[in-house]
Amino acid sequence: MGAIITVDAFWGDGGKGKLCAYISKEYDAKYIVRAGTGPNAGHSYFYNGTFIHSRMVPTGCITGDFRGIISSGVAVDPQIFLAEIEKYSLDGKVFVDWRCPIIEHDHISAEQSDEKMIKIDSTKSGTGFARADFIMRKGKQAKDIEGLSTYLVDGIEEINKSARDSVIVIEGSQATFLSLYASDRYPYVTSDNCTTAAFLDDASLNWQYIDKVILIVKCLPTCVGNGPLPFELSTSEISSRQLEEYGVNTGRSKRRSGQIDWDRLEYAANVNGPTEVALTFCDQYSPEMKSAVSKDKVTEKIKKLVVKIEKITGAPVTYLSTGNELSHMIKL
Ligand code: IMP
Ligand code: MG
């Protein structure tokens, strides 16, 4: 019982959507709660060959019977939310906290033409500008938007009441080193922190309900947008090793680290306090593991990496993600 929080150790795109969908089924969760800054994140995976992708609704609600709530700390783009509800037939299943800040057209157009946003290579979803207006007490809330009226709930009350006797998966977005206040790369960051504590705060969830924190570690970390990236591979190395990846929201090609930065992993563990680690994109690091689903397929290369990660984070690696299908997962 209680909440399971998922948080990315590095710069994002570590496979949070898939992990949340997987653990929600594993633990027979009652709720999946979306945390993080807004629709700047895109979570995706394949389910029986079908591409599942969302920017607002908790991704796991698309492929499982869970009640989804967008927590009050997340900026909501009503158009994107309503389009996802329709596309995946989520009426009556996914709801919005009535307090959520709203992204309006002006926020999006302002972000698209703002020099600073262009410099940091923002996703230009309007998230940052909407949050800034909200902080200035100039923003709208979900309760002010007519089209959202049938989707409004008091998420804070509902989640805190239910956490006593149900499992709640908190689907955080972005990543530790994209955090506004907690990373080392300002201004190349998003518009709020993206840590365990930040996601708890987005949901206004009582800390006593935390049951597990799963830190997502991508074997060969990637980053979209500008800003420092340690151990960065050249584009020719990326293509010769067939490590190309593209952002699902923006189509931008991802930059890639050639190895895990152990100092940053230690920092991410210290900040987020994981009880478990999910090691993702194992097939990119050890191609023989592609699509593997059983423990006997774990290669020596991955085993070595697991030992080092456990030593640095102080938490056991309990999941190995091996491909883009929901089922491509090994539970250790
Ligand atoms: P913004 O939050 O859209 O303004 O983007 C600020 C920076 O954070 C840019 O470098 C984005 O690429 C990055 N960013 C924002 N959201 C995500 C995400 O969900 N995954 C990866 N990078 C992100
Ligand atoms: Mg927040």
Coordinates of C-alpha atoms and ligand atoms in Angstrom, one line a residue:
M1 CA 0.0 0.0 0.0
G2 CA 1.1 3.6 -0.4
A3 CA 2.8 5.5 -3.2
I4 CA 5.5 4.3 -5.6
I5 CA 7.4 7.3 -7.0
T6 CA 9.4 7.0 -10.2
V7 CA 12.2 9.5 -10.9
D8 CA 14.8 9.8 -13.7
A9 CA 18.4 10.0 -12.5
F10 CA 19.8 12.0 -15.4
W11 CA 18.4 14.1 -18.3
G12 CA 15.2 12.3 -19.0
D13 CA 13.9 9.9 -21.7
G14 CA 14.8 7.0 -19.5
G15 CA 11.6 5.1 -20.0
K16 CA 9.4 6.4 -17.2
G17 CA 6.1 5.9 -19.1
K18 CA 6.8 2.2 -19.7
L19 CA 8.1 1.6 -16.1
C20 CA 5.0 3.2 -14.6
A21 CA 2.7 1.2 -16.9
Y22 CA 4.6 -2.0 -15.9
I23 CA 4.6 -1.5 -12.1
S24 CA 1.0 -0.3 -12.1
K25 CA 0.0 -3.7 -13.5
E26 CA 2.5 -5.5 -11.2
Y27 CA 1.2 -3.9 -8.0
D28 CA -2.5 -3.7 -9.2
A29 CA -2.4 0.0 -8.5
K30 CA -5.6 1.9 -8.0
Y31 CA -4.2 5.2 -9.3
I32 CA -1.6 6.5 -11.6
V33 CA -0.9 10.2 -10.8
R34 CA 1.0 12.4 -13.2
A35 CA 3.5 14.7 -11.7
G36 CA 6.2 17.0 -13.2
T37 CA 6.1 20.3 -14.9
G38 CA 3.6 19.9 -17.9
P39 CA 3.1 18.6 -21.4
N40 CA 6.8 19.3 -22.3
A41 CA 7.3 15.6 -21.4
G42 CA 6.4 12.8 -23.8
H43 CA 6.0 9.3 -22.4
S44 CA 5.8 6.3 -24.8
Y45 CA 6.1 2.6 -25.3
F46 CA 4.7 -0.2 -27.4
Y47 CA 1.8 -2.4 -26.2
N48 CA 1.3 -5.5 -28.3
G49 CA 2.8 -3.7 -31.3
T50 CA 0.8 -0.5 -30.8
F51 CA 2.6 2.8 -30.2
I52 CA 1.3 4.4 -27.0
H53 CA 2.2 8.0 -26.4
S54 CA 1.0 10.7 -24.1
R55 CA 2.0 14.2 -22.9
M56 CA -0.7 14.8 -20.3
V57 CA -2.5 11.7 -19.2
P58 CA -0.7 9.0 -17.2
T59 CA 0.6 6.7 -19.9
G60 CA -0.2 3.5 -18.0
C61 CA -4.0 4.4 -17.9
I62 CA -4.0 3.8 -21.7
T63 CA -3.2 0.2 -21.4
G64 CA -4.6 -0.8 -18.0
D65 CA -7.5 -0.2 -15.8
F66 CA -6.3 2.5 -13.4
R67 CA -7.8 5.8 -12.4
G68 CA -5.6 8.6 -13.6
I69 CA -5.2 12.0 -12.0
I70 CA -3.1 14.9 -13.2
S71 CA -1.8 16.4 -10.0
S72 CA -2.2 20.0 -9.1
G73 CA 1.5 20.8 -9.6
V74 CA 1.3 20.0 -13.3
A75 CA 0.6 22.7 -15.9
V76 CA -2.3 21.5 -18.2
D77 CA -2.8 22.2 -21.9
P78 CA -6.6 21.6 -22.2
Q79 CA -6.3 20.9 -25.9
I80 CA -3.7 18.2 -25.5
F81 CA -5.5 16.7 -22.5
L82 CA -8.8 16.5 -24.3
A83 CA -7.3 15.1 -27.5
E84 CA -5.6 12.3 -25.5
I85 CA -8.9 11.5 -23.7
E86 CA -10.6 11.2 -27.1
K87 CA -7.8 9.3 -28.8
Y88 CA -7.5 6.7 -26.1
S89 CA -11.2 6.6 -25.0
L90 CA -10.3 7.7 -21.4
D91 CA -13.6 9.4 -20.5
G92 CA -14.5 8.6 -16.9
K93 CA -11.0 7.2 -16.3
V94 CA -8.6 10.1 -16.2
F95 CA -9.2 13.4 -14.3
V96 CA -7.6 16.7 -13.6
D97 CA -7.1 18.4 -10.2
W98 CA -9.2 21.5 -10.3
R99 CA -6.2 23.6 -9.1
C100 CA -3.9 22.8 -12.0
P101 CA -2.3 25.8 -13.8
I102 CA -3.5 26.2 -17.4
I103 CA -1.4 26.7 -20.5
E104 CA -3.0 29.2 -22.9
H105 CA -2.2 29.9 -26.5
D106 CA -0.3 33.1 -25.6
H107 CA 2.0 31.1 -23.4
I108 CA 2.9 28.8 -26.3
S109 CA 3.4 31.6 -28.8
A110 CA 5.5 33.6 -26.3
E111 CA 7.7 30.6 -25.6
Q112 CA 8.1 29.9 -29.3
S113 CA 9.5 33.4 -30.0
D114 CA 11.4 34.0 -26.8
E115 CA 15.2 34.3 -27.3
K116 CA 16.1 32.7 -24.0
M117 CA 13.8 29.7 -24.7
I118 CA 15.2 29.3 -28.1
K119 CA 18.7 29.4 -26.7
I120 CA 18.0 26.7 -24.1
D121 CA 16.1 24.7 -26.8
S122 CA 12.9 24.5 -24.8
T123 CA 10.2 22.2 -26.0
K124 CA 8.1 25.3 -26.5
S125 CA 5.0 23.8 -25.1
G126 CA 4.2 26.9 -23.1
T127 CA 4.8 25.1 -19.8
G128 CA 7.4 27.6 -18.5
F129 CA 5.5 30.7 -19.4
A130 CA 2.3 29.3 -17.9
R131 CA 4.0 28.5 -14.7
A132 CA 5.6 31.9 -14.5
D133 CA 2.2 33.6 -14.9
F134 CA 0.8 31.3 -12.2
I135 CA 3.5 32.2 -9.8
M136 CA 2.7 35.9 -10.5
R137 CA -1.0 35.0 -9.6
K138 CA -2.1 35.9 -13.2
G139 CA -2.8 32.4 -14.4
K140 CA -6.0 30.4 -14.9
Q141 CA -6.8 27.1 -13.1
A142 CA -8.4 24.0 -14.5
K143 CA -11.7 25.0 -12.8
D144 CA -11.8 28.1 -15.0
I145 CA -11.9 26.1 -18.2
E146 CA -15.4 25.1 -19.4
G147 CA -14.2 22.1 -21.5
L148 CA -12.5 20.6 -18.5
S149 CA -15.6 20.8 -16.1
T150 CA -16.5 17.1 -16.4
Y151 CA -12.9 16.0 -15.6
L152 CA -12.3 18.0 -12.4
V153 CA -11.6 16.3 -9.1
D154 CA -10.0 17.2 -5.8
G155 CA -6.9 15.1 -6.5
I156 CA -5.1 16.1 -3.3
E157 CA -7.9 14.9 -1.1
E158 CA -8.6 11.8 -3.1
I159 CA -5.0 10.7 -3.3
N160 CA -4.2 11.3 0.3
K161 CA -7.4 9.4 1.4
S162 CA -6.7 6.5 -0.9
A163 CA -3.0 6.1 -0.2
R164 CA -3.8 4.5 3.2
D165 CA -5.2 1.4 1.6
S166 CA -4.3 1.4 -2.1
V167 CA -1.3 1.5 -4.3
I168 CA -0.6 4.8 -6.1
V169 CA 2.0 5.1 -8.8
I170 CA 3.4 8.6 -9.2
E171 CA 4.5 9.1 -12.8
G172 CA 7.0 11.9 -12.6
S173 CA 8.3 13.6 -15.7
Q174 CA 11.6 15.1 -16.8
A175 CA 14.6 14.3 -14.7
T176 CA 16.9 15.1 -11.8
F177 CA 19.4 17.1 -13.9
L178 CA 16.6 19.1 -15.6
S179 CA 15.6 20.4 -12.2
L180 CA 15.2 24.2 -11.9
Y181 CA 16.8 24.5 -8.5
A182 CA 18.5 21.1 -7.9
S183 CA 20.7 20.7 -11.0
D184 CA 24.1 22.0 -12.1
R185 CA 23.1 23.3 -15.5
Y186 CA 20.8 26.3 -15.0
P187 CA 19.5 27.9 -17.3
Y188 CA 19.4 24.6 -19.4
V189 CA 16.7 23.2 -17.2
T190 CA 12.9 23.0 -17.1
S191 CA 10.6 25.2 -15.0
D192 CA 10.5 23.3 -11.7
N193 CA 12.4 20.6 -9.8
C194 CA 12.0 17.1 -11.0
T195 CA 13.0 15.0 -8.0
T196 CA 11.2 12.7 -5.5
A197 CA 10.4 15.6 -3.2
A198 CA 9.2 17.7 -6.2
F199 CA 6.8 15.0 -7.4
L200 CA 5.5 14.4 -3.8
D201 CA 4.9 18.2 -3.7
D202 CA 3.1 18.2 -7.1
A203 CA 0.6 15.7 -5.8
S204 CA 0.6 17.3 -2.3
L205 CA 1.0 13.8 -1.0
N206 CA 1.7 13.3 2.7
W207 CA 5.3 11.9 2.8
Q208 CA 4.3 9.2 5.2
Y209 CA 2.5 7.5 2.3
I210 CA 5.7 6.9 0.3
D211 CA 6.3 3.2 0.0
K212 CA 9.0 3.0 -2.7
V213 CA 11.1 5.3 -4.8
I214 CA 12.3 3.8 -8.1
L215 CA 15.3 5.6 -9.6
I216 CA 15.4 5.2 -13.4
V217 CA 19.0 4.9 -14.7
K218 CA 19.4 4.8 -18.5
C219 CA 22.5 2.7 -19.4
L220 CA 23.8 5.2 -21.9
P221 CA 22.0 8.5 -20.9
T222 CA 20.6 10.9 -23.4
C223 CA 19.6 14.5 -23.4
V224 CA 17.5 16.6 -25.8
G225 CA 18.2 20.3 -26.0
N226 CA 21.2 22.4 -25.2
G227 CA 23.4 22.5 -22.1
P228 CA 26.3 20.5 -20.7
L229 CA 26.4 16.7 -21.2
P230 CA 29.3 14.7 -19.8
F231 CA 31.0 12.0 -21.8
E232 CA 29.1 13.2 -24.9
L233 CA 29.5 11.0 -28.0
S234 CA 30.0 12.6 -31.4
T235 CA 27.2 12.2 -34.0
S236 CA 29.3 9.9 -36.0
E237 CA 30.0 7.6 -33.0
I238 CA 26.2 7.7 -32.3
S239 CA 25.4 6.6 -35.8
S240 CA 28.2 4.0 -36.1
R241 CA 27.0 2.4 -32.9
Q242 CA 23.3 2.6 -34.0
L243 CA 22.4 4.6 -30.9
E244 CA 20.2 7.2 -32.7
E245 CA 17.1 8.2 -30.7
Y246 CA 14.6 11.0 -31.4
G247 CA 12.3 12.9 -29.0
V248 CA 8.7 11.7 -29.3
N249 CA 7.3 15.2 -28.8
T250 CA 9.7 17.3 -30.9
G251 CA 11.4 14.9 -33.2
R252 CA 14.8 16.3 -32.2
S253 CA 17.7 13.9 -32.3
K254 CA 19.0 13.1 -28.8
R255 CA 22.5 13.7 -27.6
R256 CA 24.1 10.8 -26.0
S257 CA 26.6 10.1 -23.2
G258 CA 29.1 7.3 -23.8
Q259 CA 28.9 6.1 -20.2
I260 CA 27.1 6.7 -16.9
D261 CA 28.5 9.7 -14.9
W262 CA 29.1 8.0 -11.5
D263 CA 29.4 11.3 -9.6
R264 CA 26.1 12.5 -11.0
L265 CA 24.5 9.1 -10.2
E266 CA 25.6 9.4 -6.6
Y267 CA 24.2 12.9 -6.5
A268 CA 20.9 11.7 -8.0
A269 CA 20.7 8.9 -5.4
N270 CA 21.5 11.3 -2.5
V271 CA 18.8 13.7 -3.7
N272 CA 16.1 11.2 -4.5
G273 CA 16.6 8.4 -1.9
P274 CA 15.8 5.4 -4.1
T275 CA 14.7 2.2 -2.5
E276 CA 15.1 0.4 -5.9
V277 CA 16.7 1.1 -9.3
A278 CA 15.3 0.4 -12.8
L279 CA 18.1 0.0 -15.3
T280 CA 16.7 0.9 -18.7
F281 CA 17.7 0.6 -22.4
C282 CA 19.9 -2.4 -21.5
D283 CA 19.7 -3.5 -25.1
Q284 CA 21.6 -0.3 -26.2
Y285 CA 24.4 -1.1 -23.8
S286 CA 24.4 -4.9 -24.3
P287 CA 22.7 -5.6 -27.7
E288 CA 22.4 -9.4 -26.9
M289 CA 19.8 -8.4 -24.3
K290 CA 17.3 -7.0 -26.9
S291 CA 13.7 -7.9 -26.0
A292 CA 14.9 -10.4 -23.2
V293 CA 12.3 -11.3 -20.6
S294 CA 14.1 -13.8 -18.4
K295 CA 16.9 -13.6 -15.9
D296 CA 19.1 -16.3 -17.7
K297 CA 19.5 -13.8 -20.6
V298 CA 21.3 -11.2 -18.4
T299 CA 24.8 -10.7 -19.9
E300 CA 28.0 -10.3 -17.9
K301 CA 28.3 -6.7 -19.2
I302 CA 24.9 -5.8 -17.6
K303 CA 25.7 -7.8 -14.4
K304 CA 28.9 -5.8 -14.0
L305 CA 27.0 -2.5 -14.5
V306 CA 24.4 -3.6 -11.9
V307 CA 27.0 -4.3 -9.3
K308 CA 28.5 -0.8 -9.7
I309 CA 25.1 1.0 -9.8
E310 CA 24.0 -0.8 -6.6
K311 CA 27.3 0.2 -4.9
I312 CA 26.9 3.8 -5.8
T313 CA 23.1 4.2 -5.2
G314 CA 22.9 1.9 -2.2
A315 CA 19.7 0.4 -3.7
P316 CA 19.1 -2.9 -5.5
V317 CA 18.5 -2.9 -9.2
T318 CA 15.1 -4.6 -9.5
Y319 CA 14.1 -4.0 -13.1
L320 CA 16.0 -4.4 -16.4
S321 CA 14.2 -2.9 -19.4
T322 CA 15.3 -4.5 -22.6
G323 CA 13.2 -3.1 -25.4
N324 CA 10.4 -0.7 -26.3
E325 CA 7.5 -3.2 -25.7
L326 CA 5.8 -3.1 -22.3
S327 CA 6.7 -6.8 -21.9
H328 CA 10.4 -6.4 -22.6
M329 CA 11.3 -6.3 -18.9
I330 CA 13.2 -8.5 -16.5
K331 CA 12.2 -8.4 -12.8
L332 CA 15.2 -9.3 -10.7
Ligands
IMP1 P1 11.0 23.3 -21.4 O1 10.7 22.8 -20.0 O2 10.1 22.8 -22.5 O3 11.1 24.8 -21.4 O4 12.5 22.8 -21.8 C1 13.6 23.2 -21.0 C2 14.7 22.1 -21.2 O5 14.3 20.9 -20.6 C3 15.0 21.8 -22.7 O6 16.4 21.5 -22.8 C4 14.2 20.5 -22.9 O7 14.7 19.7 -23.9 C5 14.3 19.9 -21.6 N1 13.1 19.0 -21.3 C6 11.9 19.5 -20.9 N2 11.0 18.4 -20.7 C7 11.7 17.3 -21.0 C8 11.4 15.9 -20.9 O8 10.4 15.5 -20.5 N3 12.4 15.1 -21.3 C9 13.6 15.5 -21.7 N4 14.0 16.8 -21.7 C10 13.0 17.7 -21.4
MG2 MG 6.3 21.0 -9.0

